[in-house]
CSV table of C-alpha atoms in Angstrom, one decimal:
chain,number,residue,atom,x,y,z
L,1,MET,CA,31.9,17.2,11.8
L,2,ALA,CA,30.5,14.8,14.3
L,3,GLU,CA,31.3,15.4,18.1
L,4,ARG,CA,34.1,13.4,19.2
L,5,LEU,CA,33.7,10.5,21.6
L,6,LYS,CA,34.7,11.1,25.1
L,7,THR,CA,37.2,8.2,25.6
L,8,LEU,CA,39.1,7.0,28.6
L,9,LEU,CA,42.4,5.4,27.5
L,10,LEU,CA,43.9,3.2,30.2
L,11,ASP,CA,47.6,2.0,30.0
L,12,ALA,CA,50.5,1.1,32.3
L,13,ASN,CA,54.0,2.3,32.5
L,14,GLY,CA,55.4,-0.9,34.0
L,15,SER,CA,54.3,-3.2,36.8
L,16,GLY,CA,55.0,-4.1,40.4
L,17,ILE,CA,54.9,-2.3,43.7
L,18,LYS,CA,57.7,0.1,43.0
L,19,THR,CA,56.2,1.2,39.8
L,20,LEU,CA,52.8,1.7,41.6
L,21,GLY,CA,54.4,3.9,44.2
L,22,PHE,CA,56.6,6.1,41.6
L,23,THR,CA,53.7,6.5,39.2
L,24,THR,CA,51.3,7.5,41.9
L,25,LEU,CA,54.0,10.1,43.2
L,26,ARG,CA,54.4,11.3,39.5
L,27,GLY,CA,50.6,11.8,39.3
L,28,VAL,CA,50.4,13.6,42.6
L,29,LEU,CA,53.3,16.0,41.4
L,30,GLY,CA,51.7,16.3,38.0
L,31,LEU,CA,54.7,15.1,36.1
L,32,ASP,CA,55.1,13.8,32.6
L,33,GLU,CA,58.1,12.4,30.8
L,34,ASN,CA,59.2,15.8,29.7
L,35,SER,CA,58.9,17.4,33.2
L,36,THR,CA,61.7,18.8,35.3
L,37,LEU,CA,61.6,17.3,38.7
L,38,PRO,CA,61.1,19.7,41.6
L,39,PHE,CA,62.8,19.9,45.1
L,40,GLY,CA,66.2,19.1,43.7
L,41,LEU,CA,64.9,15.4,42.9
L,42,HIS,CA,66.6,15.8,39.4
L,43,ARG,CA,70.0,15.4,41.0
L,44,ASN,CA,69.1,11.7,42.0
L,45,ARG,CA,69.5,9.7,38.7
L,46,THR,CA,67.6,6.7,40.2
L,47,ILE,CA,64.6,8.8,41.2
L,48,HIS,CA,64.6,10.8,38.0
L,49,ASP,CA,64.5,7.6,35.9
L,50,ARG,CA,61.9,6.0,38.1
L,51,LEU,CA,59.6,9.0,37.9
L,52,LEU,CA,60.0,10.0,34.3
L,53,ALA,CA,61.3,7.0,32.4
L,54,ARG,CA,59.0,5.1,30.0
L,55,GLN,CA,59.6,1.6,31.2
L,56,TYR,CA,57.8,0.1,28.3
L,57,ASN,CA,59.6,2.2,25.7
L,58,VAL,CA,61.5,-0.9,24.4
L,59,TYR,CA,58.2,-2.2,23.4
L,60,SER,CA,57.3,0.1,20.7
L,61,PHE,CA,53.8,-1.1,20.0
L,62,ILE,CA,52.7,0.2,23.4
L,63,GLY,CA,53.5,3.7,22.6
L,64,ASP,CA,52.3,3.3,18.9
L,65,TRP,CA,48.8,2.2,19.9
L,66,ARG,CA,48.5,4.8,22.6
L,67,GLU,CA,49.5,7.6,20.1
L,68,ALA,CA,47.1,6.3,17.4
L,69,PHE,CA,44.2,6.6,19.8
L,70,VAL,CA,45.2,9.9,21.1
L,71,GLN,CA,45.6,11.3,17.6
L,72,SER,CA,42.4,10.0,16.3
L,73,PRO,CA,40.2,12.8,15.1
L,74,ARG,CA,37.1,10.8,16.2
L,75,LEU,CA,38.2,10.7,19.8
L,76,ALA,CA,38.5,13.1,22.8
L,77,VAL,CA,41.0,11.1,24.8
L,78,THR,CA,41.7,11.3,28.5
L,79,ALA,CA,44.8,9.0,29.2
L,80,CYS,CA,45.3,7.5,32.5
L,81,ASP,CA,48.0,5.0,34.0
L,82,ILE,CA,46.4,2.3,36.1
L,83,ASN,CA,49.4,2.4,38.3
L,84,ASP,CA,48.6,6.0,39.3
L,85,TYR,CA,46.6,4.9,42.4
L,86,PHE,CA,44.8,8.1,42.9
L,87,GLY,CA,44.4,9.2,39.4
L,88,TYR,CA,43.2,5.9,38.2
L,89,ARG,CA,40.5,5.8,40.8
L,90,ARG,CA,39.4,9.4,40.1
L,91,GLN,CA,38.7,8.3,36.5
L,92,LEU,CA,36.9,5.2,37.6
L,93,LYS,CA,34.5,7.5,39.7
L,94,ARG,CA,33.9,9.4,36.5
L,95,ILE,CA,33.5,6.3,34.3
L,96,ARG,CA,29.9,7.1,33.4
L,97,ASP,CA,31.0,10.3,31.7
L,98,TYR,CA,32.8,8.4,29.0
L,99,ASP,CA,31.3,7.2,25.7
L,100,LEU,CA,34.3,4.7,25.3
L,101,ILE,CA,36.6,3.0,27.6
L,102,VAL,CA,39.8,1.3,26.1
L,103,LEU,CA,42.3,-0.8,28.0
L,104,LEU,CA,45.5,-1.2,26.1
L,105,HIS,CA,48.0,-4.1,26.1
L,106,SER,CA,50.1,-2.7,28.9
L,107,ALA,CA,47.2,-2.4,31.2
L,108,THR,CA,46.2,-6.0,30.8
L,109,GLY,CA,49.7,-7.5,30.2
L,110,GLN,CA,50.8,-8.0,33.7
L,111,HIS,CA,48.8,-10.5,35.8
L,112,MET,CA,45.7,-8.5,35.6
L,113,ASP,CA,45.8,-7.9,39.4
L,114,VAL,CA,45.1,-4.1,39.4
L,115,LEU,CA,42.1,-4.5,37.1
L,116,LEU,CA,40.6,-7.4,39.0
L,117,ALA,CA,40.8,-5.3,42.2
L,118,THR,CA,38.8,-2.6,40.6
L,119,GLU,CA,36.7,-4.7,38.2
L,120,ALA,CA,33.3,-3.6,40.0
L,121,ALA,CA,33.8,0.0,39.0
L,122,TYR,CA,33.8,-1.0,35.3
L,123,GLN,CA,30.1,-2.3,35.8
L,124,ASN,CA,28.9,1.3,36.4
L,125,ARG,CA,29.9,2.5,32.9
L,126,ASN,CA,27.5,4.0,30.3
L,127,GLY,CA,29.9,3.7,27.3
L,128,ARG,CA,31.2,0.6,25.5
L,129,MET,CA,34.5,-1.1,26.6
L,130,VAL,CA,37.3,-2.3,24.5
L,131,VAL,CA,40.0,-4.5,25.9
L,132,PHE,CA,43.4,-5.4,24.2
L,133,PHE,CA,45.3,-8.4,25.2
L,134,SER,CA,48.9,-9.3,24.6
L,135,ASN,CA,50.6,-12.6,25.5
L,136,GLU,CA,47.6,-14.6,24.7
L,137,TYR,CA,48.9,-17.8,26.3
L,138,GLU,CA,49.1,-16.9,30.0
L,139,PHE,CA,46.8,-15.9,32.8
L,140,MET,CA,43.9,-16.8,30.8
L,141,ALA,CA,41.6,-17.4,33.7
L,142,LYS,CA,42.2,-14.0,35.1
L,143,LYS,CA,41.4,-12.5,31.7
L,144,ALA,CA,38.2,-14.4,31.4
L,145,GLU,CA,37.2,-13.4,34.9
L,146,PHE,CA,37.7,-9.7,34.1
L,147,ILE,CA,35.8,-9.8,30.8
L,148,ASN,CA,32.9,-11.7,32.0
L,149,SER,CA,32.5,-9.7,35.3
L,150,THR,CA,32.7,-6.5,33.5
L,151,GLY,CA,30.6,-7.3,30.5
L,152,THR,CA,33.3,-6.1,28.2
L,153,GLU,CA,31.8,-5.5,24.6
L,154,PHE,CA,34.8,-5.9,22.6
L,155,VAL,CA,38.0,-8.0,23.0
L,156,CYS,CA,40.8,-7.1,20.6
L,157,THR,CA,43.1,-10.0,19.7
L,158,GLN,CA,46.4,-10.3,17.9
L,159,LEU,CA,45.6,-13.8,16.9
L,160,PRO,CA,43.7,-14.9,13.7
L,161,LEU,CA,40.0,-14.9,14.5
L,162,ASP,CA,39.4,-18.6,14.1
L,163,LEU,CA,42.2,-19.4,16.7
L,164,ALA,CA,40.9,-16.7,19.1
L,165,SER,CA,37.4,-18.0,18.9
L,166,TRP,CA,38.8,-21.4,20.1
L,167,ILE,CA,40.6,-19.7,23.0
L,168,TYR,CA,38.1,-17.1,24.2
L,169,HIS,CA,34.8,-18.2,25.4
L,170,TYR,CA,33.2,-15.0,26.8
L,171,ASP,CA,29.5,-14.4,27.6
L,172,SER,CA,28.8,-11.2,25.8
L,173,SER,CA,32.0,-10.0,24.1
L,174,GLN,CA,32.7,-9.5,20.3
L,175,LEU,CA,36.2,-10.5,19.2
L,176,VAL,CA,38.0,-8.0,17.0
L,177,SER,CA,41.1,-8.9,15.0
L,178,THR,CA,43.6,-6.2,15.8
L,179,PRO,CA,47.2,-7.2,14.8
L,180,HIS,CA,49.9,-4.8,15.3
L,181,ALA,CA,50.7,-2.4,12.5
L,182,LEU,CA,53.2,0.3,11.3
L,183,ASN,CA,53.7,3.6,12.8
L,184,PRO,CA,55.0,5.6,9.9
L,185,ARG,CA,55.9,8.7,11.9
L,186,LEU,CA,58.5,6.9,13.8
L,187,TYR,CA,59.6,4.0,11.4
L,188,ARG,CA,60.6,5.7,8.1
L,189,ASP,CA,63.5,5.6,5.7
L,190,THR,CA,65.9,8.4,6.8
L,191,GLY,CA,68.2,7.9,3.8
L,192,ALA,CA,71.0,6.9,6.3
L,193,ASP,CA,74.1,4.9,5.2
L,194,ARG,CA,73.2,1.3,5.6
L,195,ASP,CA,76.6,-0.2,6.8
L,196,VAL,CA,75.1,-3.4,8.2
L,197,ASP,CA,74.0,-6.2,6.1
L,198,ILE,CA,72.0,-8.3,8.7
L,199,GLY,CA,71.0,-6.8,12.1
L,200,PHE,CA,69.0,-7.9,15.0
L,201,ILE,CA,68.4,-6.2,18.4
L,202,GLY,CA,66.1,-7.9,20.9
L,203,SER,CA,65.7,-10.6,23.4
L,204,LEU,CA,65.8,-14.3,22.5
L,205,TYR,CA,62.5,-16.0,23.1
L,206,HIS,CA,62.2,-17.5,26.8
L,207,ARG,CA,62.2,-21.2,26.9
L,208,GLN,CA,58.6,-21.2,28.1
L,209,ILE,CA,57.3,-20.0,24.9
L,210,GLY,CA,58.1,-23.4,23.2
L,211,ASP,CA,60.0,-22.0,20.1
L,212,LYS,CA,63.6,-22.5,19.1
L,213,GLU,CA,63.4,-21.5,15.3
L,214,ARG,CA,63.7,-17.9,15.8
L,215,THR,CA,66.7,-18.3,18.1
L,216,ASP,CA,68.4,-20.8,15.6
L,217,LEU,CA,68.1,-18.2,12.7
L,218,ILE,CA,69.3,-15.3,14.8
L,219,MET,CA,72.3,-17.3,16.1
L,220,TYR,CA,73.0,-18.7,12.7
L,221,PHE,CA,73.9,-15.2,11.4
L,222,ASN,CA,75.6,-14.4,14.7
L,223,ASP,CA,77.9,-17.4,14.2
L,224,HIS,CA,78.1,-17.8,10.4
L,225,GLY,CA,77.3,-14.4,8.9
L,226,VAL,CA,80.9,-13.4,8.3
L,227,ALA,CA,81.5,-16.8,6.5
L,228,HIS,CA,78.9,-15.7,4.1
L,229,GLY,CA,80.6,-12.3,3.5
L,230,LEU,CA,77.9,-10.4,5.6
L,231,ALA,CA,78.4,-7.7,8.1
L,232,CYS,CA,76.2,-8.6,11.0
L,233,ASP,CA,75.3,-6.7,14.1
L,234,ILE,CA,73.5,-9.0,16.4
L,235,ARG,CA,72.7,-7.7,20.0
L,236,LEU,CA,70.6,-9.7,22.4
L,237,ARG,CA,69.1,-6.8,24.3
L,238,ASN,CA,66.1,-4.4,23.9
L,239,VAL,CA,66.5,-0.7,23.2
L,240,PRO,CA,64.2,2.3,23.2
L,241,ARG,CA,62.1,2.5,20.2
L,242,GLU,CA,63.9,5.6,18.9
L,243,ALA,CA,67.1,3.8,19.0
L,244,TRP,CA,65.6,0.7,17.3
L,245,ALA,CA,64.2,2.8,14.4
L,246,GLU,CA,67.7,4.4,14.0
L,247,PHE,CA,69.4,1.0,14.0
L,248,LEU,CA,66.8,-0.4,11.4
L,249,ASN,CA,67.9,2.6,9.1
L,250,ARG,CA,71.4,1.3,9.2
L,251,CYS,CA,70.4,-2.2,8.2
L,252,LYS,CA,70.0,-3.6,4.8
L,253,GLY,CA,68.3,-6.6,6.3
L,254,ILE,CA,66.8,-7.9,9.6
L,255,VAL,CA,66.0,-11.4,10.8
L,256,GLY,CA,63.0,-12.6,12.8
L,257,ALA,CA,60.0,-15.0,13.0
L,258,GLU,CA,56.4,-15.1,14.1
L,259,SER,CA,55.7,-14.3,17.7
L,260,GLY,CA,53.8,-16.5,20.1
L,261,THR,CA,54.0,-20.1,21.0
L,262,TYR,CA,53.3,-23.3,19.2
L,263,TYR,CA,51.8,-24.8,22.3
L,264,LEU,CA,48.6,-22.8,22.8
L,265,ASP,CA,45.9,-24.4,24.9
L,266,SER,CA,42.5,-22.7,25.6
L,267,LYS,CA,43.1,-22.4,29.3
L,268,GLY,CA,46.8,-21.4,29.5
L,269,GLN,CA,47.6,-24.3,31.7
L,270,THR,CA,50.6,-25.5,29.8
L,271,MET,CA,52.3,-22.1,30.3
L,272,ASP,CA,51.5,-22.3,34.0
L,273,THR,CA,53.0,-25.7,34.2
L,274,VAL,CA,56.3,-24.6,32.4
L,275,ARG,CA,56.5,-21.6,34.7
L,276,ARG,CA,56.4,-23.9,37.8
L,277,LEU,CA,58.9,-26.1,36.3
L,278,LEU,CA,61.4,-23.3,35.7
L,279,LEU,CA,60.8,-21.8,39.3
L,280,ARG,CA,61.9,-25.3,40.6
L,281,ASP,CA,64.8,-25.6,38.2
L,282,PRO,CA,65.7,-22.5,36.3
L,283,ASP,CA,68.5,-24.2,34.4
L,284,MET,CA,66.3,-26.7,32.8
L,285,SER,CA,67.0,-26.7,28.9
L,286,PHE,CA,64.4,-26.3,26.3
L,287,ASP,CA,64.3,-30.1,25.5
L,288,GLU,CA,64.0,-31.0,29.2
L,289,ILE,CA,60.9,-28.7,29.4
L,290,TRP,CA,59.2,-29.6,26.2
L,291,THR,CA,58.9,-33.3,26.6
L,292,PRO,CA,56.1,-35.5,25.0
L,293,GLU,CA,54.8,-36.0,28.5
L,294,LEU,CA,54.2,-32.3,29.0
L,295,THR,CA,52.1,-32.1,25.8
L,296,ARG,CA,50.5,-35.5,25.7
L,297,ASP,CA,47.1,-34.7,27.4
L,298,GLN,CA,46.5,-31.3,26.1
L,299,GLU,CA,44.8,-30.0,22.9
L,300,PHE,CA,47.2,-27.6,21.2
L,301,ARG,CA,47.0,-25.2,18.4
L,302,SER,CA,49.8,-23.0,17.1
L,303,GLY,CA,49.6,-19.5,18.5
L,304,LYS,CA,51.9,-18.0,16.1
L,305,ALA,CA,51.1,-14.4,14.8
L,306,ILE,CA,52.5,-11.4,13.2
L,307,SER,CA,54.0,-8.8,15.7
L,308,SER,CA,55.0,-5.2,15.6
L,309,ARG,CA,58.5,-6.2,14.9
L,310,HIS,CA,57.6,-7.2,11.5
L,311,PHE,CA,56.0,-3.9,10.6
L,312,GLU,CA,58.8,-1.6,12.1
L,313,PRO,CA,61.4,-2.8,9.5
L,314,ILE,CA,58.9,-2.3,6.8
L,315,GLY,CA,58.5,1.4,7.6
L,316,THR,CA,62.4,1.9,7.2
L,317,LYS,CA,62.4,-0.2,4.0
L,318,THR,CA,64.6,-2.7,5.7
L,319,CYS,CA,64.4,-6.1,4.0
L,320,GLN,CA,63.2,-9.0,6.3
L,321,ILE,CA,64.7,-12.6,6.3
L,322,LEU,CA,61.9,-14.4,8.2
L,323,VAL,CA,61.2,-18.0,9.3
L,324,GLU,CA,58.4,-19.2,7.0
L,325,GLY,CA,55.0,-18.8,8.6
L,326,ASP,CA,51.5,-17.4,8.0
L,327,TYR,CA,51.9,-13.9,9.6
L,328,ASN,CA,48.1,-13.7,10.1
L,329,GLY,CA,47.6,-13.9,6.2
L,330,ILE,CA,49.1,-10.4,6.0
L,331,LEU,CA,52.8,-10.9,4.9
L,332,LYS,CA,53.5,-13.1,2.0
L,333,ALA,CA,56.8,-15.0,1.4
L,334,GLY,CA,58.6,-13.9,-1.8
L,335,GLU,CA,56.5,-10.7,-1.9
L,336,HIS,CA,57.0,-9.0,1.5
L,337,TYR,CA,59.9,-10.9,3.0
L,338,ILE,CA,62.5,-13.6,2.1
L,339,ALA,CA,61.5,-16.9,3.7
L,340,VAL,CA,63.8,-19.3,5.5
L,341,LYS,CA,62.6,-22.9,6.2
L,342,LYS,CA,62.1,-23.8,9.9
L,343,ASP,CA,65.1,-26.3,9.7
L,344,LEU,CA,67.1,-23.6,7.9
L,345,SER,CA,67.7,-26.0,5.0
L,346,ASN,CA,67.3,-23.3,2.4
L,347,ILE,CA,69.5,-20.7,4.3
L,348,ASP,CA,72.1,-20.6,1.5
L,349,ASP,CA,69.4,-19.7,-1.1
L,350,ALA,CA,67.9,-17.2,1.0
L,351,ILE,CA,71.2,-15.4,1.6
L,352,GLU,CA,71.9,-15.4,-2.2
L,353,ARG,CA,68.5,-13.9,-2.8
L,354,PHE,CA,69.3,-11.3,-0.2
L,355,LYS,CA,72.5,-10.4,-1.6
L,356,ASP,CA,70.9,-9.5,-5.0
L,357,GLU,CA,70.5,-5.8,-4.3
L,358,SER,CA,67.7,-5.3,-7.0
L,359,TYR,CA,65.6,-8.3,-5.5
L,360,ARG,CA,66.2,-7.1,-2.0
L,361,SER,CA,65.1,-3.6,-2.7
L,362,ARG,CA,62.1,-4.9,-4.5
L,363,ILE,CA,60.9,-6.9,-1.5
L,364,ALA,CA,61.4,-4.0,0.9
L,365,GLN,CA,59.5,-1.5,-1.3
L,366,GLN,CA,56.6,-4.0,-2.0
L,367,ALA,CA,56.3,-4.5,1.7
L,368,TYR,CA,56.3,-0.7,2.4
L,369,ASP,CA,53.7,0.0,-0.2
L,370,PHE,CA,51.5,-2.7,1.0
L,371,ALA,CA,51.7,-1.5,4.7
L,372,ILE,CA,51.5,2.2,4.1
L,373,GLU,CA,48.2,1.5,2.2
L,374,ASN,CA,46.5,-1.0,4.4
L,375,HIS,CA,48.4,-1.6,7.8
L,376,THR,CA,49.1,1.5,9.8
L,377,TYR,CA,48.0,2.0,13.3
L,378,ASP,CA,45.7,4.7,12.1
L,379,HIS,CA,44.0,2.1,9.8
L,380,ARG,CA,43.7,-0.2,12.9
L,381,VAL,CA,41.9,2.5,15.1
L,382,ALA,CA,39.7,3.6,12.3
L,383,THR,CA,38.6,0.1,11.5
L,384,LEU,CA,38.1,-0.7,15.3
L,385,LEU,CA,35.9,2.4,15.8
L,386,ASP,CA,33.7,1.5,12.8
L,387,GLN,CA,33.2,-1.9,14.5
L,388,VAL,CA,32.6,-0.5,17.9
L,389,LEU,CA,30.2,2.2,16.7
L,390,ASP,CA,28.3,-0.1,14.4
L,391,PRO,CA,28.8,-3.7,15.6
L,392,ASN,CA,26.2,-5.0,13.4
């Protein structure tokens, strides 16, 4: 068996100055999420949660990607949180010891400030560097600065490659398509009683995203599900991934849509403008923000993409009712999900098809068979390593 690659895996358990302080203290004390706090600190619930909680546990893909890298038989992984001030800098001093450096979505997802402050250290590496991006519509200038200054070899995008090539203009980086995937160890059919017909747990898209269709579909079932004879459980909040997996196993169906914005520009300027508008007037409505004047002088493309939220129900064999879309060319309407038109004009037909138990079960099973064969996180990491080790 080939020697495993020494890999530095960088992520982040939250952002902000308080997170930096508590994460650094956690590192100094040598704690992890399963630790018992010393010095009687466990009696203070706030301190306990700050030191040990996984702040991003409501975003399952963050843990799913991390676990897939750690469990890869081809890698010998050292994981480090960039918010651990001393631990992170110790690893940067040793960066020449690593064959591979991987920065996950959580490390790059919040403003890039910590990474930009330490970018010079990455120039001393011997190994290749792989950087994952999420929210590929904001802080684009900062992302470009980091990638170009460090000479990052591989940039991993959730977007289709033709779209990513339009957005990213990096000097020496190769774009790699790495959409989210299925974690079958967590998201699996437990055989639980499915007492919910249509479910949803999560946040509605913020107005700055420039999308109302997902919200319209979710709220349709919230407001009209009972009239269709459906038992609906719609909760507008996020929950830890273990609770999400349990909820999916209670649901016959789940609703959703592609992630991302319709108003993607190559420099992220539109999102910056919208953010400033909302800072001045937090009560602006969607229509007040997304006026013709806002979008008139920019070249846009749709940044819609598949997300981890589409694979998680697949793992639990929960049928999905989704707004029609491309889903990175991975999921197909009528084969892997029941499609609803963007204006909801076929909602009655979609509900009738969903109520057909045989049809609903067939859709869920086809989606599961397809994903388990081709689209798990283990598949993604293995494919990425093939490209990194043999980029030609």
